Amino acid sequence: MRGLFYRVKRTAAHLARYRHIMSVLIKYGFEEAAGIVARRFRVGLGSKGFPTARREELAQTSPARRIRLAMEELGPTFIKLGQLLSTRPDLIPTDLVDELERLQDQVTPERPETIRQEIRQQLGAYPEELFETFESEPIAAASIAQVHRVRLKDGRPAAMKIRRPGIVRVIRTELEILEDLAALLKGRLRNGQTVDPQRMVREFAQAVLKEVDLSRERKNLQRFRQNFADDPTVHVPEVFEEYCSEGILTMEFIEGIKPSQVERLQAEGYDTKEIARRGADFVLKQVFDFGFFHTDPHPGNFFVMKGNVLAPLDFGQVGRLSRPDRQLMQAIVLSIVSGDVTRVLQGLERSEMLDEQTDLLDLRRDLEELLDTYSHLPLKDIPFREAIGRGFEIIRSHHIQPPRDFTLMLKCLMTIESFATGLDPEFQIIEHLKPYAKRFMLESVKPSGILRQLGRAAQGAGELAGRFPEDAAAILSKIRRGQFRIHIHHEHLEQLERTLDNSSNRMSFAIIIAALLIGSSLLVAQEGTVLGLMSLEALGVIGYLTAAAIGIWLLISILRGRRF
């Protein structure tokens, strides 16, 4: 009862937002979807007509673009949802991925006084007390946070990222609405559909709540700084921890040029080909050396400093790869080069990415066709982005379920290829990728790598052997007390039980019919009455009729497959 009251209260509080969502859906031509929401949450759509000119305009706009425009109008949470969906080409079509990548996250900045109060709440003092200077006009403003330039007391310039006041509450409310909409959508999906909207929303909720926690971004930044401490081609900004909190991140201010400003870079003497190579190396080291990577390495998240040094900026979205994930990536790369499908299939099965709906023969056929398209080409001529894009189509059509971070990694490699080719049109990421994959494979067969694997195996065996006496004693104790049970689950056992039950019932009715026929035949040939009320012959006829009725009923039930 309490849960029901909470749901009713929550829905009532969200009615205004539902109305806004429906009006935006209608505005961009998704009237059917708006109607479903209206019926589910008992919200009126209104009676305003839809102009003919507007219908004609929408007819000339692709559904993917209309989805992107609707998300931009629905605000911060839906923009973030779209941005995160754009990293999942294993779940949504390529044209929608391309549109969602264009989502704009520029919004009106908060008032200076509001920001001053937020800094005081987060750090315990106003900005003029903490810093030598504080620029009230932000240098960047997005839906979750905005960035201000400050100068520390020791004179060093810094960038202060400040979370928008109240944004966490807004996002949590929006996430509740998204959960309701996902449950509604899931109920309307066809059986066998592999996409689970509720699971997607839960994953999105976890990702966006991590992103609004700037203390988590600070830890990510510090880990990147440690990983690239000895790399002179990458400069990760320094963190000023005394000016950080859950809602504020203060870091070194970076002076540089955006990688997208190619003409300016060339005019000022930068080597754009070297910058492209360093950008690719920056990502590949993360994937194969650290298993910890920046999930969105687009040009807007970098500055290029003097000496062609790359400075990454936003660390809110990161992924983590297990060693099996990296081994699968190595298998994919080497399979593209060698045309060996078996290596990929083994990797997918080993990683448990295939479900019951996957037809291995069809999957092998599609993979062979894909690899045959590229295996005869020189390494430098293989279009990596196109190959991975076609791979995502196979993933969707064959119900393959890769881990989220593995998909993010593939999307990350596609993004860095676009980054690099924007600087050097002749750049081929697969030429850079293959040495990393080979080196990763060779490390696993080095004596030191083999020893590490044997060491882990020996440790696991030792722990198992150490626990064995206790586990065996516990099992024997339960056997002595009569508490030892073995639970066996057969996937289709209930169906077998029903089939046996139906068969036994039908057999029982057949025996009853046979008995009635035999008994009636004996009675019809006899003279006399039963208790002076009915002749034996009449009783036999009644037996025949009863047997006939039961027989017809049994025959019909067998033909219709009815269960007793």
CSV table of N, CA and C in Angstrom, one decimal, residues 468-481 484:
chain,number,residue,atom,x,y,z
A,468,PHE,N,39.0,-26.7,1.3
A,468,PHE,CA,38.4,-28.0,1.1
A,468,PHE,C,38.1,-28.8,2.4
A,469,PRO,N,39.0,-28.9,3.4
A,469,PRO,CA,38.6,-29.6,4.6
A,469,PRO,C,37.4,-29.0,5.3
A,470,GLU,N,37.3,-27.7,5.3
A,470,GLU,CA,36.2,-27.1,6.0
A,470,GLU,C,34.9,-27.3,5.2
A,471,ASP,N,35.0,-27.2,3.8
A,471,ASP,CA,33.8,-27.4,3.0
A,471,ASP,C,33.3,-28.9,3.1
A,472,ALA,N,34.3,-29.8,3.1
A,472,ALA,CA,34.0,-31.2,3.2
A,472,ALA,C,33.3,-31.6,4.5
A,473,ALA,N,33.9,-31.0,5.6
A,473,ALA,CA,33.3,-31.2,6.9
A,473,ALA,C,31.9,-30.7,7.0
A,474,ALA,N,31.6,-29.5,6.4
A,474,ALA,CA,30.3,-28.9,6.4
A,474,ALA,C,29.3,-29.8,5.6
A,475,ILE,N,29.7,-30.4,4.5
A,475,ILE,CA,28.9,-31.2,3.7
A,475,ILE,C,28.5,-32.5,4.5
A,476,LEU,N,29.6,-33.1,5.1
A,476,LEU,CA,29.3,-34.4,5.8
A,476,LEU,C,28.4,-34.1,7.0
A,477,SER,N,28.5,-33.0,7.7
A,477,SER,CA,27.7,-32.6,8.8
A,477,SER,C,26.2,-32.5,8.4
A,478,LYS,N,26.0,-31.9,7.2
A,478,LYS,CA,24.6,-31.8,6.7
A,478,LYS,C,24.0,-33.2,6.4
A,479,ILE,N,24.9,-34.1,5.8
A,479,ILE,CA,24.4,-35.4,5.4
A,479,ILE,C,24.0,-36.2,6.7
A,480,ARG,N,24.8,-36.1,7.8
A,480,ARG,CA,24.5,-36.8,9.0
A,480,ARG,C,23.2,-36.2,9.6
A,481,ARG,N,22.9,-34.9,9.5
A,481,ARG,CA,21.7,-34.4,10.1
A,481,ARG,C,20.5,-34.5,9.1
A,484,PHE,N,21.2,-32.4,3.9
A,484,PHE,CA,21.9,-32.2,2.6
A,484,PHE,C,20.9,-32.5,1.5
